[in-house]
Tab-separated table of N, CA and C in Angstrom:
chain	number	residue	atom	x	y	z
A	258	UNK	N	0.848	-1.183	0.000
A	258	UNK	CA	0.000	0.000	0.000
A	258	UNK	C	0.890	1.242	0.000
A	259	UNK	N	0.554	2.214	-0.831
A	259	UNK	CA	1.348	3.432	-0.900
A	259	UNK	C	0.702	4.528	-0.086
A	260	UNK	N	1.517	5.442	0.365
A	260	UNK	CA	1.044	6.577	1.144
A	260	UNK	C	0.483	7.632	0.211
A	261	UNK	N	-0.741	8.029	0.427
A	261	UNK	CA	-1.373	9.083	-0.364
A	261	UNK	C	-1.805	10.198	0.566
A	262	UNK	N	-1.023	11.276	0.612
A	262	UNK	CA	-1.431	12.375	1.496
A	262	UNK	C	-2.712	13.021	0.982
A	263	UNK	N	-3.450	13.579	1.884
A	263	UNK	CA	-4.660	14.298	1.503
A	263	UNK	C	-4.273	15.530	0.699
A	264	UNK	N	-5.005	15.801	-0.331
A	264	UNK	CA	-4.750	16.990	-1.129
A	264	UNK	C	-5.132	18.224	-0.333
A	265	UNK	N	-4.341	19.273	-0.521
A	265	UNK	CA	-4.598	20.523	0.188
A	265	UNK	C	-5.667	21.365	-0.499
A	266	UNK	N	-5.984	21.022	-1.757
A	266	UNK	CA	-6.922	21.810	-2.538
A	266	UNK	C	-7.973	20.904	-3.167
A	267	UNK	N	-9.145	21.451	-3.394
A	267	UNK	CA	-10.194	20.678	-4.061
A	267	UNK	C	-9.936	20.673	-5.568
A	268	UNK	N	-10.605	19.775	-6.264
A	268	UNK	CA	-10.476	19.699	-7.718
A	268	UNK	C	-10.899	21.015	-8.368
A	269	UNK	N	-11.939	21.655	-7.830
A	269	UNK	CA	-12.420	22.911	-8.388
A	269	UNK	C	-11.398	24.023	-8.184
A	270	UNK	N	-10.792	24.077	-6.983
A	270	UNK	CA	-9.770	25.096	-6.710
A	270	UNK	C	-8.575	24.920	-7.635
A	271	UNK	N	-8.169	23.681	-7.854
A	271	UNK	CA	-7.028	23.403	-8.727
A	271	UNK	C	-7.363	23.786	-10.161
A	272	UNK	N	-8.539	23.414	-10.636
A	272	UNK	CA	-8.930	23.759	-12.006
A	272	UNK	C	-8.903	25.270	-12.200
A	273	UNK	N	-9.403	26.014	-11.233
A	273	UNK	CA	-9.392	27.476	-11.307
A	273	UNK	C	-7.969	27.999	-11.335
A	274	UNK	N	-7.093	27.458	-10.476
A	274	UNK	CA	-5.693	27.899	-10.452
A	274	UNK	C	-4.997	27.620	-11.781
A	275	UNK	N	-5.232	26.443	-12.341
A	275	UNK	CA	-4.617	26.080	-13.617
A	275	UNK	C	-5.122	27.009	-14.713
A	276	UNK	N	-6.434	27.177	-14.804
A	276	UNK	CA	-7.023	28.037	-15.829
A	276	UNK	C	-6.471	29.458	-15.738
A	277	UNK	N	-6.434	30.000	-14.516
A	277	UNK	CA	-5.964	31.372	-14.324
A	277	UNK	C	-4.469	31.505	-14.600
A	278	UNK	N	-3.680	30.533	-14.189
A	278	UNK	CA	-2.230	30.592	-14.424
A	278	UNK	C	-1.928	30.579	-15.923
A	279	UNK	N	-2.627	29.740	-16.662
A	279	UNK	CA	-2.412	29.663	-18.115
A	279	UNK	C	-2.868	30.962	-18.785
A	280	UNK	N	-4.005	31.485	-18.340
A	280	UNK	CA	-4.581	32.682	-18.950
A	280	UNK	C	-3.805	33.950	-18.608
A	281	UNK	N	-3.280	34.046	-17.385
A	281	UNK	CA	-2.721	35.304	-16.886
A	281	UNK	C	-1.207	35.417	-16.981
A	282	UNK	N	-0.521	34.407	-17.503
A	282	UNK	CA	0.944	34.454	-17.576
A	282	UNK	C	1.407	34.189	-18.997
A	283	UNK	N	2.412	34.939	-19.420
A	283	UNK	CA	2.977	34.698	-20.749
A	283	UNK	C	3.579	33.297	-20.816
A	284	UNK	N	4.296	32.921	-19.758
A	284	UNK	CA	4.909	31.594	-19.684
A	284	UNK	C	4.654	31.044	-18.288
A	285	UNK	N	4.165	29.817	-18.225
A	285	UNK	CA	3.966	29.155	-16.939
A	285	UNK	C	4.411	27.705	-17.057
A	286	UNK	N	5.122	27.265	-16.015
A	286	UNK	CA	5.580	25.877	-15.935
A	286	UNK	C	4.915	25.243	-14.718
A	287	UNK	N	4.120	24.215	-14.954
A	287	UNK	CA	3.524	23.423	-13.875
A	287	UNK	C	4.527	22.330	-13.568
A	288	UNK	N	4.963	22.272	-12.324
A	288	UNK	CA	6.097	21.408	-11.989
A	288	UNK	C	6.009	20.898	-10.555
A	289	UNK	N	6.862	19.937	-10.267
A	289	UNK	CA	7.010	19.469	-8.893
A	289	UNK	C	8.049	20.353	-8.227
A	290	UNK	N	7.597	21.086	-7.204
A	290	UNK	CA	8.467	22.052	-6.540
A	290	UNK	C	8.287	23.420	-7.151
A	291	UNK	N	9.323	24.261	-7.006
A	291	UNK	CA	9.268	25.597	-7.580
A	291	UNK	C	10.582	25.919	-8.268
A	292	UNK	N	10.629	27.080	-8.855
A	292	UNK	CA	11.800	27.478	-9.641
A	292	UNK	C	13.092	27.404	-8.830
A	293	UNK	N	13.033	27.804	-7.580
A	293	UNK	CA	14.225	27.799	-6.736
A	293	UNK	C	14.554	26.428	-6.171
A	294	UNK	N	13.553	25.564	-6.085
A	294	UNK	CA	13.762	24.257	-5.484
A	294	UNK	C	12.922	23.197	-6.186
A	295	UNK	N	13.324	22.824	-7.413
A	295	UNK	CA	12.598	21.763	-8.117
A	295	UNK	C	12.677	20.454	-7.337
A	296	UNK	N	11.594	19.676	-7.390
A	296	UNK	CA	11.535	18.436	-6.621
A	296	UNK	C	11.667	17.185	-7.476
A	297	UNK	N	11.988	17.347	-8.764
A	297	UNK	CA	12.313	16.188	-9.589
A	297	UNK	C	13.218	16.647	-10.730
A	298	UNK	N	13.928	15.720	-11.312
A	298	UNK	CA	14.877	16.046	-12.364
A	298	UNK	C	14.236	16.641	-13.596
A	299	UNK	N	13.057	16.137	-13.960
A	299	UNK	CA	12.370	16.663	-15.134
A	299	UNK	C	11.958	18.120	-14.928
A	300	UNK	N	11.454	18.419	-13.731
A	300	UNK	CA	11.067	19.793	-13.414
A	300	UNK	C	12.289	20.706	-13.419
A	301	UNK	N	13.382	20.241	-12.857
A	301	UNK	CA	14.625	21.027	-12.846
A	301	UNK	C	15.072	21.321	-14.275
A	302	UNK	N	15.020	20.322	-15.117
A	302	UNK	CA	15.439	20.484	-16.513
A	302	UNK	C	14.545	21.496	-17.233
A	303	UNK	N	13.244	21.418	-17.029
A	303	UNK	CA	12.316	22.350	-17.676
A	303	UNK	C	12.612	23.789	-17.255
A	304	UNK	N	12.813	24.006	-15.964
A	304	UNK	CA	13.084	25.351	-15.451
A	304	UNK	C	14.417	25.870	-16.001
A	305	UNK	N	15.417	25.007	-16.066
A	305	UNK	CA	16.712	25.425	-16.608
A	305	UNK	C	16.596	25.810	-18.078
A	306	UNK	N	15.862	25.019	-18.853
A	306	UNK	CA	15.710	25.302	-20.278
A	306	UNK	C	14.959	26.612	-20.517
A	307	UNK	N	13.854	26.808	-19.825
A	307	UNK	CA	13.100	28.056	-19.978
A	307	UNK	C	13.950	29.227	-19.496
A	308	UNK	N	14.641	29.050	-18.376
A	308	UNK	CA	15.467	30.105	-17.791
A	308	UNK	C	16.655	30.523	-18.643
A	309	UNK	N	17.053	29.688	-19.596
A	309	UNK	CA	18.149	30.064	-20.509
A	309	UNK	C	17.772	31.258	-21.370
A	310	UNK	N	16.479	31.403	-21.657
A	310	UNK	CA	16.033	32.409	-22.612
A	310	UNK	C	15.105	33.471	-22.037
A	311	UNK	N	14.501	33.181	-20.885
A	311	UNK	CA	13.507	34.085	-20.310
A	311	UNK	C	13.804	34.260	-18.822
A	312	UNK	N	13.866	35.528	-18.392
A	312	UNK	CA	14.119	35.791	-16.981
A	312	UNK	C	12.869	35.635	-16.128
A	313	UNK	N	11.746	36.110	-16.652
A	313	UNK	CA	10.523	36.104	-15.857
A	313	UNK	C	9.513	35.119	-16.415
A	314	UNK	N	9.160	34.146	-15.602
A	314	UNK	CA	8.092	33.211	-15.927
A	314	UNK	C	7.550	32.670	-14.627
A	315	UNK	N	6.328	32.198	-14.687
A	315	UNK	CA	5.629	31.693	-13.503
A	315	UNK	C	5.862	30.196	-13.370
A	316	UNK	N	5.949	29.727	-12.133
A	316	UNK	CA	5.933	28.290	-11.878
A	316	UNK	C	4.803	27.996	-10.897
A	317	UNK	N	4.209	26.828	-11.051
A	317	UNK	CA	3.141	26.382	-10.159
A	317	UNK	C	3.526	25.008	-9.637
A	318	UNK	N	3.602	24.876	-8.318
A	318	UNK	CA	3.938	23.610	-7.669
A	318	UNK	C	2.696	22.714	-7.645
A	319	UNK	N	2.787	21.558	-8.281
A	319	UNK	CA	1.639	20.651	-8.350
A	319	UNK	C	1.582	19.679	-7.160
A	320	UNK	N	2.624	19.634	-6.358
A	320	UNK	CA	2.694	18.636	-5.291
A	320	UNK	C	1.611	18.747	-4.218
A	321	UNK	N	1.128	19.941	-3.863
A	321	UNK	CA	0.098	19.997	-2.820
A	321	UNK	C	-1.206	19.281	-3.189
A	322	UNK	N	-1.444	19.052	-4.468
A	322	UNK	CA	-2.681	18.382	-4.903
A	322	UNK	C	-2.405	17.675	-6.228
A	323	UNK	N	-1.463	16.754	-6.228
A	323	UNK	CA	-0.995	16.139	-7.463
A	323	UNK	C	-2.098	15.491	-8.302
A	324	UNK	N	-2.984	14.655	-7.728
A	324	UNK	CA	-4.033	14.055	-8.560
A	324	UNK	C	-4.955	15.102	-9.196
A	325	UNK	N	-5.276	16.137	-8.442
A	325	UNK	CA	-6.152	17.187	-8.952
A	325	UNK	C	-5.456	18.000	-10.051
A	326	UNK	N	-4.160	18.294	-9.860
A	326	UNK	CA	-3.418	19.014	-10.898
A	326	UNK	C	-3.301	18.171	-12.160
A	327	UNK	N	-3.061	16.881	-11.999
A	327	UNK	CA	-2.959	16.017	-13.186
A	327	UNK	C	-4.253	16.059	-13.991
A	328	UNK	N	-5.388	15.977	-13.314
A	328	UNK	CA	-6.681	16.010	-14.004
A	328	UNK	C	-6.913	17.364	-14.669
A	329	UNK	N	-6.604	18.443	-13.963
A	329	UNK	CA	-6.826	19.785	-14.511
A	329	UNK	C	-5.914	20.045	-15.709
A	330	UNK	N	-4.669	19.614	-15.618
A	330	UNK	CA	-3.734	19.821	-16.727
A	330	UNK	C	-4.123	18.974	-17.937
A	331	UNK	N	-4.589	17.772	-17.679
A	331	UNK	CA	-4.990	16.905	-18.783
A	331	UNK	C	-6.127	17.539	-19.591
A	332	UNK	N	-6.995	18.295	-18.922
A	332	UNK	CA	-8.093	18.949	-19.638
A	332	UNK	C	-7.575	20.017	-20.603
A	333	UNK	N	-6.372	20.536	-20.362
A	333	UNK	CA	-5.774	21.545	-21.247
A	333	UNK	C	-4.879	20.940	-22.319
A	334	UNK	N	-4.129	19.899	-21.947
A	334	UNK	CA	-3.068	19.406	-22.833
A	334	UNK	C	-3.286	17.995	-23.365
A	335	UNK	N	-4.146	17.246	-22.693
A	335	UNK	CA	-4.272	15.836	-23.035
A	335	UNK	C	-3.224	14.987	-22.340
A	336	UNK	N	-2.348	15.622	-21.583
A	336	UNK	CA	-1.304	14.931	-20.813
A	336	UNK	C	-1.574	15.130	-19.334
A	337	UNK	N	-1.246	14.120	-18.537
A	337	UNK	CA	-1.379	14.299	-17.094
A	337	UNK	C	-0.017	14.376	-16.406
A	338	UNK	N	1.050	14.204	-17.161
A	338	UNK	CA	2.385	14.224	-16.565
A	338	UNK	C	2.880	15.659	-16.392
A	339	UNK	N	3.818	15.831	-15.480
A	339	UNK	CA	4.466	17.123	-15.276
A	339	UNK	C	5.961	16.916	-15.419
A	340	UNK	N	6.692	17.957	-15.761
A	340	UNK	CA	6.255	19.338	-15.916
A	340	UNK	C	5.515	19.565	-17.231
A	341	UNK	N	4.757	20.650	-17.235
A	341	UNK	CA	4.081	21.108	-18.450
A	341	UNK	C	4.334	22.601	-18.588
A	342	UNK	N	4.710	23.011	-19.792
A	342	UNK	CA	5.005	24.411	-20.071
A	342	UNK	C	3.977	24.961	-21.050
A	343	UNK	N	3.470	26.148	-20.728
A	343	UNK	CA	2.506	26.855	-21.569
A	343	UNK	C	3.082	28.220	-21.918
A	344	UNK	N	2.947	28.617	-23.166
A	344	UNK	CA	3.387	29.931	-23.628
A	344	UNK	C	2.191	30.599	-24.300
A	345	UNK	N	1.837	31.777	-23.798
A	345	UNK	CA	0.686	32.520	-24.319
A	345	UNK	C	-0.551	31.637	-24.414
A	346	UNK	N	-0.781	30.831	-23.381
A	346	UNK	CA	-1.961	29.989	-23.297
A	346	UNK	C	-1.881	28.696	-24.067
A	347	UNK	N	-0.791	28.477	-24.791
A	347	UNK	CA	-0.653	27.277	-25.622
A	347	UNK	C	0.284	26.266	-24.961
A	348	UNK	N	-0.154	25.025	-24.926
A	348	UNK	CA	0.678	23.953	-24.372
A	348	UNK	C	1.855	23.696	-25.297
A	349	UNK	N	3.065	23.770	-24.734
A	349	UNK	CA	4.287	23.524	-25.503
A	349	UNK	C	4.775	22.096	-25.281
A	350	UNK	N	4.863	21.670	-24.007
A	350	UNK	CA	5.291	20.310	-23.720
A	350	UNK	C	6.008	20.208	-22.394
A	351	UNK	N	6.580	19.032	-22.174
A	351	UNK	CA	7.353	18.767	-20.971
A	351	UNK	C	8.826	19.013	-21.211
A	352	UNK	N	9.663	18.541	-20.299
A	352	UNK	CA	11.092	18.821	-20.391
A	352	UNK	C	11.729	18.202	-21.632
A	353	UNK	N	11.276	17.027	-22.055
A	353	UNK	CA	11.858	16.399	-23.241
A	353	UNK	C	11.574	17.215	-24.503
A	354	UNK	N	10.361	17.724	-24.622
A	354	UNK	CA	10.015	18.537	-25.790
A	354	UNK	C	10.764	19.866	-25.750
A	355	UNK	N	10.897	20.461	-24.558
A	355	UNK	CA	11.681	21.693	-24.443
A	355	UNK	C	13.119	21.444	-24.872
A	356	UNK	N	13.698	20.322	-24.448
A	356	UNK	CA	15.077	19.989	-24.817
A	356	UNK	C	15.198	19.784	-26.327
A	357	UNK	N	14.209	19.132	-26.904
A	357	UNK	CA	14.207	18.907	-28.348
A	357	UNK	C	14.137	20.236	-29.109
A	358	UNK	N	13.265	21.133	-28.669
A	358	UNK	CA	13.170	22.456	-29.294
A	358	UNK	C	14.491	23.205	-29.149
A	359	UNK	N	15.132	23.083	-27.977
A	359	UNK	CA	16.405	23.758	-27.744
A	359	UNK	C	17.485	23.205	-28.675
A	360	UNK	N	17.540	21.893	-28.823
A	360	UNK	CA	18.534	21.264	-29.703
A	360	UNK	C	18.356	21.712	-31.146
A	361	UNK	N	17.123	21.951	-31.546
A	361	UNK	CA	16.844	22.380	-32.925
A	361	UNK	C	16.975	23.892	-33.088
A	362	UNK	N	17.278	24.595	-31.983
A	362	UNK	CA	17.423	26.040	-32.039
A	362	UNK	C	16.099	26.787	-32.091
A	363	UNK	N	15.017	26.148	-31.664
A	363	UNK	CA	13.685	26.743	-31.765
A	363	UNK	C	13.099	27.188	-30.428
A	364	UNK	N	13.744	26.824	-29.313
A	364	UNK	CA	13.134	27.100	-28.011
A	364	UNK	C	13.059	28.603	-27.721
A	365	UNK	N	14.131	29.339	-27.988
A	365	UNK	CA	14.112	30.773	-27.700
A	365	UNK	C	12.968	31.455	-28.454
A	366	UNK	N	12.816	31.150	-29.730
A	366	UNK	CA	11.744	31.764	-30.519
A	366	UNK	C	10.374	31.350	-29.986
A	367	UNK	N	10.242	30.104	-29.549
A	367	UNK	CA	8.972	29.618	-28.997
A	367	UNK	C	8.617	30.379	-27.726
A	368	UNK	N	9.606	30.642	-26.894
A	368	UNK	CA	9.364	31.300	-25.609
A	368	UNK	C	9.200	32.816	-25.727
A	369	UNK	N	9.804	33.417	-26.725
A	369	UNK	CA	9.824	34.871	-26.808
A	369	UNK	C	8.992	35.436	-27.942
A	370	UNK	N	8.240	34.585	-28.622
A	370	UNK	CA	7.435	35.039	-29.770
A	370	UNK	C	6.344	35.997	-29.359
């Protein structure tokens, strides 16, 4: 049996936070942890990649209500995994897609368009 902590937020509160974060920020990364203290390697990689080209962007820690964030994010992207990066309301991808865009020389233009 695995330990499942109680979520700190309801599904409705999380959906509202996700919707507002995507709508109100030019760039937002939904991740485990925060920009200063990522809590997984994928989240750290996503923040590093975005941070190479953009100084100011929002991060949202999904850990306080992980199942609810997964459901809310899936309604926007079709993916339930994190991290997820959105630019101007559009889902870009996770850390692997960000790395792929960076390797092709397209990430800066994607983030700053």
